[in-house]
XYZ file of C-alpha atoms in Angstrom:
722
model
C 78.587 24.550 16.752
C 80.752 25.144 13.710
C 79.546 26.737 10.499
C 80.902 27.118 7.004
C 80.186 29.946 4.600
C 79.618 28.661 1.091
C 79.472 30.504 -2.224
C 76.984 28.713 -4.475
C 76.809 28.894 -8.274
C 73.518 29.798 -9.882
C 73.703 26.592 -11.957
C 72.557 24.660 -8.913
C 74.100 21.350 -8.101
C 74.487 19.090 -5.142
C 77.196 18.062 -2.747
C 78.020 14.452 -2.157
C 75.414 13.767 0.478
C 73.214 10.743 0.929
C 74.216 7.146 1.253
C 75.946 6.943 -2.098
C 78.216 9.974 -1.501
C 78.692 10.081 -5.250
C 80.680 12.896 -6.850
C 78.611 15.707 -8.352
C 80.512 17.899 -10.800
C 77.906 20.653 -11.193
C 79.105 22.552 -8.156
C 82.596 21.670 -6.916
C 82.666 24.489 -4.350
C 79.459 23.392 -2.639
C 80.408 19.750 -2.811
C 83.857 20.269 -1.339
C 82.927 22.528 1.552
C 79.788 20.582 2.455
C 81.877 17.434 2.734
C 84.240 19.250 5.057
C 81.301 20.372 7.192
C 80.096 16.789 7.606
C 82.973 15.685 9.828
C 86.646 16.086 10.510
C 87.144 12.492 9.407
C 85.446 12.820 6.012
C 87.455 12.513 2.838
C 89.558 15.498 1.862
C 87.647 18.128 -0.060
C 88.107 18.963 -3.721
C 90.284 22.064 -4.289
C 88.186 25.184 -4.611
C 88.272 26.533 -8.160
C 88.596 30.164 -9.097
C 85.632 32.489 -8.754
C 82.477 30.959 -10.219
C 80.752 32.758 -13.096
C 77.752 34.120 -11.194
C 77.169 34.074 -7.462
C 74.295 34.160 -5.043
C 74.722 35.561 -1.564
C 76.653 33.278 0.817
C 74.690 30.521 2.556
C 75.561 29.339 6.061
C 75.641 25.550 6.405
C 75.444 24.600 10.061
C 77.335 21.681 11.534
C 74.175 19.873 12.657
C 72.711 19.153 9.227
C 73.636 19.000 5.580
C 70.141 19.655 4.234
C 70.748 22.865 2.294
C 69.475 23.724 -1.169
C 71.118 21.450 -3.732
C 71.987 18.747 -1.208
C 69.400 16.077 -2.100
C 67.115 14.528 -4.694
C 63.917 14.708 -2.588
C 62.420 16.915 0.097
C 62.453 13.950 2.505
C 66.153 13.176 2.051
C 68.863 14.568 4.293
C 71.899 14.157 6.523
C 72.329 14.518 10.283
C 75.872 15.039 11.561
C 77.629 14.061 14.754
C 77.294 17.587 16.138
C 73.566 17.162 16.760
C 73.810 13.482 17.724
C 76.255 14.194 20.543
C 73.951 16.806 22.064
C 70.756 14.745 22.342
C 70.187 12.190 25.125
C 69.169 8.681 24.057
C 67.514 6.110 26.286
C 68.542 3.297 23.919
C 71.200 3.155 21.133
C 68.623 2.697 18.338
C 67.057 6.057 19.224
C 69.701 7.669 17.022
C 67.247 6.778 14.218
C 64.841 9.355 15.664
C 67.088 11.972 14.055
C 65.369 10.851 10.857
C 62.292 13.134 10.824
C 59.082 11.201 11.455
C 60.618 8.042 12.948
C 59.590 6.863 16.412
C 61.657 4.219 18.240
C 60.043 2.307 21.108
C 60.295 -1.075 22.829
C 57.910 -3.861 23.820
C 60.328 -6.178 25.584
C 63.797 -6.260 27.142
C 66.584 -3.853 26.195
C 68.549 -6.600 24.451
C 65.837 -7.114 21.861
C 65.507 -5.078 18.652
C 63.372 -1.981 19.017
C 59.943 -1.233 17.593
C 59.894 1.364 14.790
C 57.163 3.620 13.357
C 57.317 5.702 10.168
C 54.900 6.993 7.490
C 51.837 5.144 8.718
C 53.738 1.927 9.368
C 54.147 -0.056 12.512
C 57.438 -1.345 11.122
C 57.622 -4.039 13.804
C 61.368 -4.577 14.238
C 62.406 -3.068 10.912
C 60.443 -4.452 7.952
C 60.084 -1.808 5.192
C 62.802 0.441 6.641
C 66.338 -0.512 5.625
C 69.185 0.337 7.986
C 72.918 0.111 7.306
C 76.039 0.778 9.349
C 79.088 1.405 7.153
C 77.451 -0.459 4.236
C 76.679 -3.479 6.447
C 72.955 -4.349 6.456
C 71.247 -4.337 9.842
C 67.929 -5.901 8.705
C 67.946 -9.691 8.980
C 65.704 -11.669 6.590
C 64.028 -14.938 7.634
C 64.725 -14.032 11.231
C 63.633 -16.135 14.195
C 61.598 -13.299 15.727
C 60.477 -11.310 12.699
C 61.437 -10.768 9.083
C 63.639 -7.689 8.691
C 64.708 -7.721 12.357
C 66.935 -4.662 12.981
C 68.901 -4.863 16.214
C 71.036 -1.751 16.797
C 71.913 -2.400 20.438
C 75.532 -2.954 19.362
C 75.829 0.613 18.059
C 77.963 3.077 20.071
C 76.382 6.535 19.519
C 79.639 8.403 20.229
C 81.161 6.769 17.134
C 78.434 7.893 14.728
C 79.764 10.451 12.254
C 76.545 11.063 10.326
C 73.219 9.540 9.308
C 72.158 9.806 5.670
C 68.436 9.151 5.364
C 66.051 8.652 2.473
C 62.327 7.974 2.400
C 60.279 6.276 -0.255
C 61.233 3.824 -3.058
C 62.847 6.447 -5.308
C 66.528 5.465 -5.121
C 68.164 2.840 -7.323
C 70.789 2.042 -4.682
C 68.145 0.965 -2.151
C 66.757 -2.571 -2.389
C 65.112 -4.914 0.094
C 63.208 -3.463 3.083
C 63.496 0.146 1.802
C 59.882 0.840 0.705
C 59.268 3.306 3.547
C 62.851 4.524 3.604
C 66.455 3.834 4.509
C 69.109 5.130 6.887
C 72.858 4.788 6.309
C 74.847 5.295 9.505
C 78.489 6.218 8.977
C 81.032 5.742 11.760
C 83.986 8.036 12.379
C 87.443 7.012 11.176
C 89.234 9.031 13.832
C 88.415 10.916 17.018
C 89.748 14.446 17.639
C 90.470 13.397 21.227
C 90.133 10.258 23.288
C 86.886 9.647 25.196
C 86.603 8.210 28.675
C 83.089 8.352 30.103
C 81.128 6.730 32.874
C 77.386 6.960 33.460
C 75.391 6.210 36.602
C 71.612 6.187 36.708
C 68.582 4.992 38.546
C 67.439 1.357 38.484
C 70.954 -0.010 38.396
C 71.996 1.725 35.186
C 75.760 1.724 34.634
C 77.730 2.393 31.455
C 81.408 2.852 30.743
C 83.069 3.829 27.458
C 86.714 4.113 26.471
C 87.563 5.188 22.921
C 90.495 6.775 21.130
C 92.366 6.858 17.836
C 95.954 7.431 16.814
C 98.554 6.873 14.144
C 99.574 3.304 13.388
C 101.855 2.601 10.471
C 100.553 4.439 7.425
C 97.054 4.805 8.831
C 94.903 5.537 11.856
C 93.678 2.979 14.402
C 90.461 3.646 16.313
C 89.338 1.520 19.238
C 86.294 1.592 21.507
C 85.192 -0.596 24.400
C 81.781 -0.278 26.036
C 80.247 -2.138 28.980
C 76.818 -1.616 30.520
C 74.229 -2.881 32.970
C 70.593 -1.969 33.585
C 67.779 -3.361 35.724
C 65.127 -0.928 34.525
C 61.989 -0.030 36.495
C 60.548 -3.525 36.194
C 59.341 -5.531 39.196
C 61.338 -8.401 37.711
C 64.793 -6.755 37.322
C 66.039 -6.841 33.762
C 69.668 -7.509 34.693
C 70.690 -6.417 31.201
C 74.414 -6.958 30.688
C 76.229 -5.925 27.538
C 79.794 -5.823 26.279
C 80.706 -4.087 23.038
C 83.951 -3.455 21.172
C 85.149 -1.795 17.943
C 88.518 -1.822 16.152
C 88.798 0.317 13.017
C 91.848 0.899 10.834
C 91.744 3.533 8.098
C 94.508 4.253 5.623
C 95.154 5.896 2.283
C 94.897 9.443 0.997
C 92.338 11.786 -0.521
C 92.484 9.801 -3.758
C 92.124 6.267 -2.356
C 90.751 5.566 1.106
C 90.306 2.173 2.801
C 88.753 1.219 6.135
C 88.802 -2.154 7.919
C 86.415 -2.539 10.859
C 85.974 -5.356 13.385
C 83.083 -5.360 15.861
C 81.975 -7.630 18.679
C 78.884 -7.521 20.912
C 77.168 -9.824 23.420
C 74.232 -9.321 25.792
C 71.961 -11.184 28.202
C 68.754 -10.027 29.867
C 65.478 -10.870 31.563
C 62.504 -9.136 30.010
C 59.101 -7.845 30.947
C 57.027 -8.235 27.785
C 53.682 -6.609 27.042
C 51.034 -7.391 29.662
C 47.205 -7.481 29.489
C 45.459 -4.382 30.747
C 42.964 -6.443 32.741
C 45.773 -7.970 34.819
C 46.719 -4.481 35.998
C 43.101 -3.361 36.460
C 42.407 -6.439 38.617
C 45.498 -5.803 40.732
C 47.174 -9.069 39.757
C 50.332 -7.171 38.803
C 51.445 -3.557 38.668
C 52.196 -1.535 35.532
C 55.790 -2.744 35.632
C 55.007 -6.324 36.573
C 55.498 -9.555 34.641
C 53.275 -12.611 34.282
C 56.156 -14.846 33.216
C 59.366 -13.832 35.028
C 61.436 -16.329 32.999
C 61.120 -14.368 29.723
C 64.329 -12.895 28.367
C 67.144 -13.673 25.996
C 70.761 -13.645 24.968
C 72.400 -12.535 21.758
C 75.751 -11.863 20.144
C 77.051 -10.289 16.945
C 80.534 -10.273 15.421
C 81.483 -8.628 12.128
C 84.419 -7.815 9.891
C 84.077 -5.304 7.051
C 86.199 -3.569 4.433
C 85.381 -0.341 2.618
C 87.241 1.239 -0.305
C 86.649 4.581 -2.025
C 88.767 5.478 -5.049
C 88.410 8.828 -6.798
C 89.126 8.876 -10.513
C 89.571 11.679 -13.002
C 86.188 10.861 -14.524
C 84.279 9.721 -11.421
C 84.698 7.255 -8.590
C 84.859 3.557 -7.725
C 83.538 2.063 -4.486
C 83.773 -1.404 -3.020
C 82.760 -2.841 0.344
C 82.588 -6.372 1.719
C 81.403 -7.758 5.040
C 81.028 -10.919 7.080
C 78.650 -11.153 10.054
C 78.065 -13.924 12.557
C 75.172 -13.619 15.007
C 73.017 -15.692 17.304
C 69.836 -15.152 19.275
C 67.835 -17.081 21.857
C 64.656 -15.205 22.732
C 62.147 -16.443 25.323
C 58.653 -14.889 25.252
C 55.152 -15.542 26.516
C 52.464 -13.298 25.031
C 49.319 -15.416 25.634
C 50.264 -16.926 29.029
C 47.930 -19.975 29.404
C 45.863 -19.855 26.206
C 47.472 -22.757 24.347
C 48.952 -24.825 27.165
C 46.851 -24.612 30.327
C 47.821 -28.069 31.607
C 50.571 -28.472 34.186
C 53.515 -30.565 33.104
C 54.679 -30.630 36.686
C 52.565 -30.184 39.851
C 54.711 -27.226 40.871
C 55.283 -25.594 37.466
C 52.526 -24.319 35.178
C 53.245 -25.186 31.560
C 52.072 -21.946 29.997
C 52.698 -20.618 26.492
C 56.348 -19.614 26.665
C 58.168 -20.176 23.393
C 61.754 -19.803 22.252
C 62.838 -18.234 18.981
C 66.420 -19.116 18.201
C 68.818 -18.795 15.310
C 72.468 -19.101 14.370
C 73.336 -16.945 11.359
C 76.268 -16.214 9.084
C 76.100 -13.430 6.503
C 78.541 -12.493 3.765
C 78.055 -9.783 1.183
C 79.554 -7.095 -0.987
C 78.582 -3.797 -2.613
C 80.331 -2.123 -5.507
C 79.649 0.825 -7.798
C 81.330 2.837 -10.523
C 80.326 6.412 -11.410
C 81.334 8.347 -14.534
C 81.198 12.134 -14.794
C 80.652 13.028 -18.411
C 78.652 15.296 -20.707
C 75.954 14.712 -23.289
C 74.892 17.423 -25.729
C 76.636 20.012 -23.586
C 74.812 18.807 -20.446
C 76.664 17.532 -17.391
C 75.851 13.912 -16.601
C 76.691 11.259 -14.014
C 76.141 7.611 -14.889
C 76.394 5.005 -12.126
C 76.372 1.216 -12.250
C 76.261 -0.844 -9.068
C 75.911 -4.393 -7.784
C 75.011 -5.842 -4.370
C 75.293 -9.487 -3.293
C 74.212 -11.018 0.011
C 74.118 -14.594 1.302
C 72.547 -15.670 4.625
C 73.042 -19.124 6.179
C 70.872 -20.063 9.139
C 71.909 -23.254 10.967
C 69.271 -23.482 12.317
C 66.389 -21.035 12.766
C 63.582 -22.401 14.883
C 60.537 -22.032 17.088
C 60.282 -24.161 20.225
C 57.897 -24.706 23.121
C 59.474 -23.860 26.459
C 58.881 -23.982 30.182
C 61.061 -21.575 32.169
C 63.566 -21.395 29.262
C 63.787 -25.177 28.964
C 62.774 -26.651 25.594
C 59.939 -29.158 25.752
C 58.907 -29.301 22.067
C 59.900 -28.234 18.547
C 57.289 -26.378 16.527
C 59.521 -25.848 13.506
C 63.259 -25.930 12.908
C 64.809 -25.083 9.551
C 68.124 -24.718 7.858
C 67.912 -21.886 5.368
C 70.106 -20.620 2.554
C 69.031 -17.241 1.191
C 70.924 -15.425 -1.566
C 70.085 -12.087 -3.164
C 71.756 -10.322 -6.078
C 70.859 -6.753 -7.004
C 72.167 -4.688 -9.918
C 71.245 -1.101 -10.673
C 71.954 1.739 -13.030
C 71.343 5.427 -12.521
C 71.594 8.499 -14.722
C 71.703 12.035 -13.301
C 71.520 14.871 -15.834
C 71.490 18.652 -15.499
C 69.163 19.515 -18.393
C 68.787 23.227 -17.713
C 70.154 25.599 -15.079
C 66.892 25.021 -13.176
C 66.136 21.366 -14.033
C 67.912 18.125 -13.311
C 66.719 14.531 -13.306
C 67.772 11.302 -11.635
C 66.504 8.165 -13.403
C 67.290 4.659 -12.216
C 66.481 1.023 -12.792
C 67.086 -1.790 -10.328
C 66.848 -5.554 -10.795
C 66.886 -8.046 -7.898
C 66.869 -11.817 -7.819
C 66.394 -14.005 -4.736
C 67.003 -17.712 -4.208
C 65.583 -19.545 -1.164
C 66.508 -23.047 0.010
C 64.656 -24.309 3.098
C 65.261 -27.632 4.849
C 62.501 -27.860 7.473
C 61.814 -30.280 10.308
C 58.342 -30.433 8.735
C 59.139 -32.243 5.451
C 56.207 -30.709 3.562
C 57.622 -27.227 4.237
C 61.048 -27.931 2.737
C 61.798 -26.710 -0.742
C 63.455 -24.193 -3.021
C 62.047 -21.002 -4.486
C 63.405 -18.285 -6.794
C 61.945 -14.905 -7.645
C 63.020 -11.666 -9.298
C 61.724 -8.124 -9.591
C 62.556 -4.936 -11.528
C 62.128 -1.473 -10.001
C 62.264 1.742 -12.096
C 62.770 5.139 -10.394
C 62.570 8.789 -11.436
C 63.206 12.080 -9.650
C 62.914 15.614 -11.042
C 64.460 18.565 -9.240
C 63.452 22.132 -10.138
C 65.125 25.396 -9.161
C 66.292 26.925 -7.007
C 64.139 30.016 -7.317
C 64.051 32.501 -4.437
C 66.150 30.083 -2.348
C 63.525 27.367 -2.865
C 63.884 24.011 -4.602
C 61.064 21.712 -5.782
C 60.954 17.922 -6.154
C 58.839 15.293 -7.892
C 59.692 11.661 -7.135
C 58.190 8.327 -8.154
C 59.450 4.799 -7.928
C 58.824 1.096 -7.545
C 60.318 -0.946 -4.725
C 59.723 -4.187 -2.874
C 60.257 -6.159 0.265
C 61.104 -9.824 0.515
C 59.205 -12.291 2.648
C 60.430 -14.954 5.034
C 61.917 -17.878 3.105
C 59.949 -20.347 5.238
C 56.680 -18.759 4.149
C 57.725 -18.991 0.497
C 58.053 -22.786 0.679
C 55.388 -23.606 3.295
C 52.572 -26.040 2.452
C 51.213 -26.811 5.934
C 50.788 -24.871 9.165
C 53.757 -25.116 11.500
C 51.641 -25.677 14.616
C 49.206 -28.084 12.926
C 50.682 -29.895 9.911
C 47.255 -31.308 9.069
C 46.167 -27.818 7.990
C 47.185 -26.801 4.461
C 48.470 -23.274 3.852
C 49.279 -21.362 0.693
C 52.887 -20.350 0.122
C 53.412 -16.599 -0.087
C 55.107 -14.635 -2.847
C 58.829 -14.303 -2.074
C 58.894 -10.653 -3.206
C 56.142 -8.071 -2.722
C 55.856 -4.996 -4.941
C 55.613 -1.469 -3.555
C 55.209 1.798 -5.428
C 55.131 5.356 -4.232
C 55.446 9.001 -5.119
C 56.225 12.322 -3.510
C 55.914 16.038 -4.240
C 57.992 18.348 -2.111
C 59.931 21.534 -1.640
C 62.835 22.789 0.419
C 63.392 26.440 1.181
C 65.912 28.730 2.859
C 63.873 31.873 2.230
C 63.875 32.784 5.936
C 67.444 33.477 7.131
C 68.685 30.682 9.367
C 65.726 28.392 8.597
C 65.840 25.247 6.490
C 62.291 24.031 5.897
C 60.967 21.165 3.780
C 57.460 19.992 2.940
C 56.541 16.649 1.361
C 53.260 15.107 0.199
C 53.683 11.361 -0.308
C 51.812 8.141 -1.035
C 52.822 4.474 -0.954
C 51.067 1.278 -2.022
C 51.943 -2.325 -1.146
C 50.609 -5.284 -3.083
C 50.355 -7.205 0.180
C 51.303 -6.634 3.785
C 52.506 -10.204 4.144
C 54.038 -10.794 7.527
C 55.837 -13.780 9.011
C 54.360 -14.410 12.456
C 57.319 -15.644 14.439
C 55.134 -16.523 17.420
C 53.191 -19.023 15.279
C 56.011 -20.094 12.979
C 54.104 -19.325 9.802
C 53.292 -16.527 7.375
C 50.046 -14.605 7.589
C 48.957 -13.056 4.279
C 47.336 -9.654 4.604
C 45.575 -7.549 2.016
C 47.016 -4.885 -0.259
C 47.372 -1.495 1.381
C 47.789 2.170 0.623
C 49.170 5.036 2.661
C 49.508 8.746 2.085
C 50.499 11.686 4.189
C 52.301 14.988 4.671
C 55.572 15.862 6.409
C 56.880 19.264 7.433
C 60.435 19.485 8.752
C 62.179 22.601 10.085
C 65.707 23.337 11.317
C 66.133 26.879 12.596
C 69.403 28.410 13.792
C 68.305 31.263 16.030
C 71.775 32.069 17.362
C 75.160 30.384 16.844
C 74.513 28.569 20.125
C 70.749 27.956 19.793
C 68.994 25.582 17.386
C 65.309 24.671 17.052
C 63.938 21.578 15.302
C 60.257 21.002 14.547
C 59.061 17.943 12.633
C 55.369 17.237 11.999
C 53.911 14.279 10.105
C 50.373 13.065 9.446
C 49.399 9.949 7.515
C 46.441 7.742 6.629
C 46.848 3.966 6.263
C 44.164 1.585 4.992
C 43.826 -1.816 3.399
C 42.880 -1.183 -0.212
C 40.967 -4.478 -0.532
C 37.897 -5.476 1.445
C 38.053 -8.551 3.635
C 35.719 -11.418 2.657
C 34.090 -10.942 6.050
C 32.099 -7.674 5.741
C 32.381 -7.059 9.489
C 36.159 -6.696 9.232
C 37.235 -3.125 8.572
C 40.047 -1.675 6.496
C 42.125 0.006 9.185
C 45.688 -1.295 9.513
C 46.391 -2.240 13.152
C 49.245 -0.292 14.695
C 49.450 2.336 11.939
C 50.486 5.660 13.476
C 48.593 8.630 12.020
C 50.358 11.575 13.678
C 53.948 12.168 14.771
C 55.465 15.363 16.159
C 58.917 16.194 17.474
C 60.232 19.433 18.953
C 63.887 19.923 19.831
C 65.775 22.821 21.392
C 69.552 22.504 21.393
C 72.000 24.757 23.250
C 75.708 24.476 22.453
C 78.649 26.422 23.836
C 76.688 28.945 25.878
C 79.755 29.647 27.962
C 80.393 26.394 29.858
C 76.748 25.299 29.485
C 75.156 23.043 26.896
C 71.929 21.078 26.754
C 68.966 19.774 24.821
C 65.211 19.462 25.278
C 63.325 16.960 23.141
C 59.568 16.469 23.026
C 58.115 13.653 20.905
C 54.525 12.655 20.278
C 53.010 9.764 18.373
C 49.274 9.679 18.088
C 46.567 7.122 18.758
C 46.475 4.029 16.558
C 43.795 1.519 15.550
C 44.475 -1.816 17.216
C 41.914 -3.763 15.210
C 40.714 -3.537 11.611
C 37.295 -2.072 12.399
C 38.878 0.707 14.522
C 36.679 -0.202 17.481
C 39.715 -0.479 19.757
C 42.403 2.208 19.712
C 45.528 3.010 21.619
C 46.098 6.276 23.410
C 48.631 8.833 22.232
C 52.097 8.862 23.782
C 53.987 12.067 24.611
C 57.475 11.961 26.109
C 60.083 14.588 26.933
C 63.834 14.180 27.379
C 66.157 16.789 28.889
C 69.920 17.154 29.019
C 71.736 19.795 31.065
C 75.506 19.839 30.704
C 78.410 21.813 32.139
C 82.018 21.961 30.926
C 84.181 21.800 34.020
C 87.249 22.404 31.861
C 88.318 21.974 28.252
C 88.795 18.257 28.936
C 86.049 17.423 31.442
C 82.288 17.800 31.263
C 79.248 16.658 33.230
C 75.808 15.936 31.773
C 72.538 15.163 33.537
C 69.927 13.372 31.388
C 66.296 13.176 32.452
C 64.073 10.720 30.572
C 60.283 10.990 30.623
C 60.702 14.422 32.170
C 57.011 14.849 33.041
C 56.657 11.245 34.297
C 53.890 10.407 31.824
C 52.054 7.094 32.239
C 51.841 6.008 28.619
C 52.597 3.011 26.414
C 55.587 2.289 24.215
C 53.431 -0.200 22.315
C 49.839 -1.503 22.397
C 48.398 -4.674 20.861
C 44.915 -6.189 20.890
C 44.601 -9.981 20.901
C 43.294 -12.861 23.071
C 45.258 -14.240 26.012
C 44.345 -16.351 29.022
C 45.172 -15.861 32.663
C 44.789 -18.724 35.121
C 41.126 -19.360 35.913
C 39.808 -17.622 32.773
C 37.717 -19.365 30.060
C 39.609 -21.774 27.803
C 39.091 -19.509 24.783
C 40.863 -16.623 26.482
C 39.883 -12.961 26.642
C 40.428 -10.281 23.975
C 42.284 -7.417 25.589
C 44.756 -4.590 25.068
C 48.277 -5.737 25.845
C 50.723 -2.916 26.504
C 54.327 -2.248 27.389
C 54.570 0.885 29.550
C 57.054 3.654 28.926
C 59.689 3.845 31.593
C 58.929 6.335 34.395
C 61.022 9.435 34.941
C 64.658 8.467 35.454
C 67.958 10.306 35.777
C 71.415 9.493 34.454
C 74.626 11.391 35.171
C 77.596 11.156 32.792
C 81.161 12.257 33.438
C 83.247 12.543 30.273
C 86.971 13.206 30.086
C 88.781 13.841 26.820
C 92.438 12.987 26.464
């Protein structure tokens, strides 16, 4: 693990961390060296000036994080670097988001489907209210076939991740749709220090191969990566997950002007074991890893081309990025089994409730910003103006009735055009040596155009929203910095819900169209300290309110309006370097989530189903202990209400991962990963709703439906660098 010794001026200041990576003139030494510590492929650092006027004692910034004093605008903001990412085992690619303190990543279906996410009292479903980006490309997909805000990261190659800049809360002018709970910006490497050839073998048919390298080409550097994988999983119905993934990335320019062009391609197919009713296991109809509909599964693909430009100017910086994405998904699921369709269509095949969610999507967009470093009344100031444009075309997006993956009916099929334009301005001012502020204002406008197979649900809708933000940063005093943050945000809703007039499954039933944009507002008080040598610790008290937890129910093809809600909680995050080769991480979070409006039915409670109230994560990382390296990770997410009156709750889930590695030589290393180390029998996800098994009453049975965590499994990876 590398480290950099930094001399910091007493004026305070911040390096260019966070998703915006904007220049910060208050402390050029800290900014320059912190950028260098982020990665070998980061932009060249600013020349170190002569000795600063007054100095504090040197601070050691470790290669795993860039979360030191002066590095952020909130206690809950930070950066994770590749050094830590490469040391921790991940069962699925999206688990790299668990480096964001407080996030839990799980799964309730096949490995080709987007993961389930939890953060700050949210069951984020597949991504709603947490915005994710990879090299300025949005991952969240609005008006998605399976769920609004769908965030599929299965195409991500963890070895190519350079850093993750994360932010929580609606306090940042740069963050727009889906970012009420937070945002993560994943940055890929431009070059690799050495080529990577790795192969992994594991239990249950797990195989993975990766080949990646970079080298000079013309005036720039070309990086390539090719990944292929297969997995059956522990399921009685083998998953047969097959994936192929490729990346081409060309970077060119100098420290003044840097450009990157990236092309990506990904495709996957799988059979899935979805959540199953507890009673089916208790009655011995199936085992914990069994399936009631073995034809569930899916196939997906994603192709993208992006361009990113950073230009440093004498008085600031200019940034521009553009992207084009083409994706498709066909997802086959059966969550209620024989509740809606108990009649046989064929004497040998039960009809059942299987449905298909399918879409064909094209996305184009751009982001641009201009920052000016100036002064006002003798105070150093940064002013930033930015714009973001995105257009989604879905041809079509639909919900269909299926039998064994064969369409038998169309519930709803739509062609959708969705365009969003966001503009923002931000002012950052150093008022006093111990006080700076960041004030921002964001304005967003959305336009929806829906052409539905149900004529009454076709239409156009426009909406706009303004979101002010303010952050105050105090200190540092005694190596401790204090934060006060407040801001307004929003999330959009599914375009089909914004124009709907009748229910998708029963057009004779009238429904009320939902608001296209839903307001959120939140605040946070926090601190970050380095008072204990080697320890970076942060504490945050936060709250967040949503005007409505509106949710598009992809299984039903319509939008379900929920009540307004409020959440509040506390987070305590710690990164402790005990020795140059030994690092401890401890993250604790507790939250309370409730509907803030009573339901018209007095018997319905105010608990929010699926809201996690406690999350804990403990990590121990060993690097370069002679030829040995490794990591132990323990994560816990607590019990959750599964129904509004809290009468049915899930159990807590505790899982441990372990990696033990050995460097055979400078170019070859072996790593053994053990997942679910203690072989816990727990759930990745729990739901409570009615379903019907064959022979049960026509109205079905209310029951817990769960997706079990995978049992203990081993994977061995051989990596050669060249």
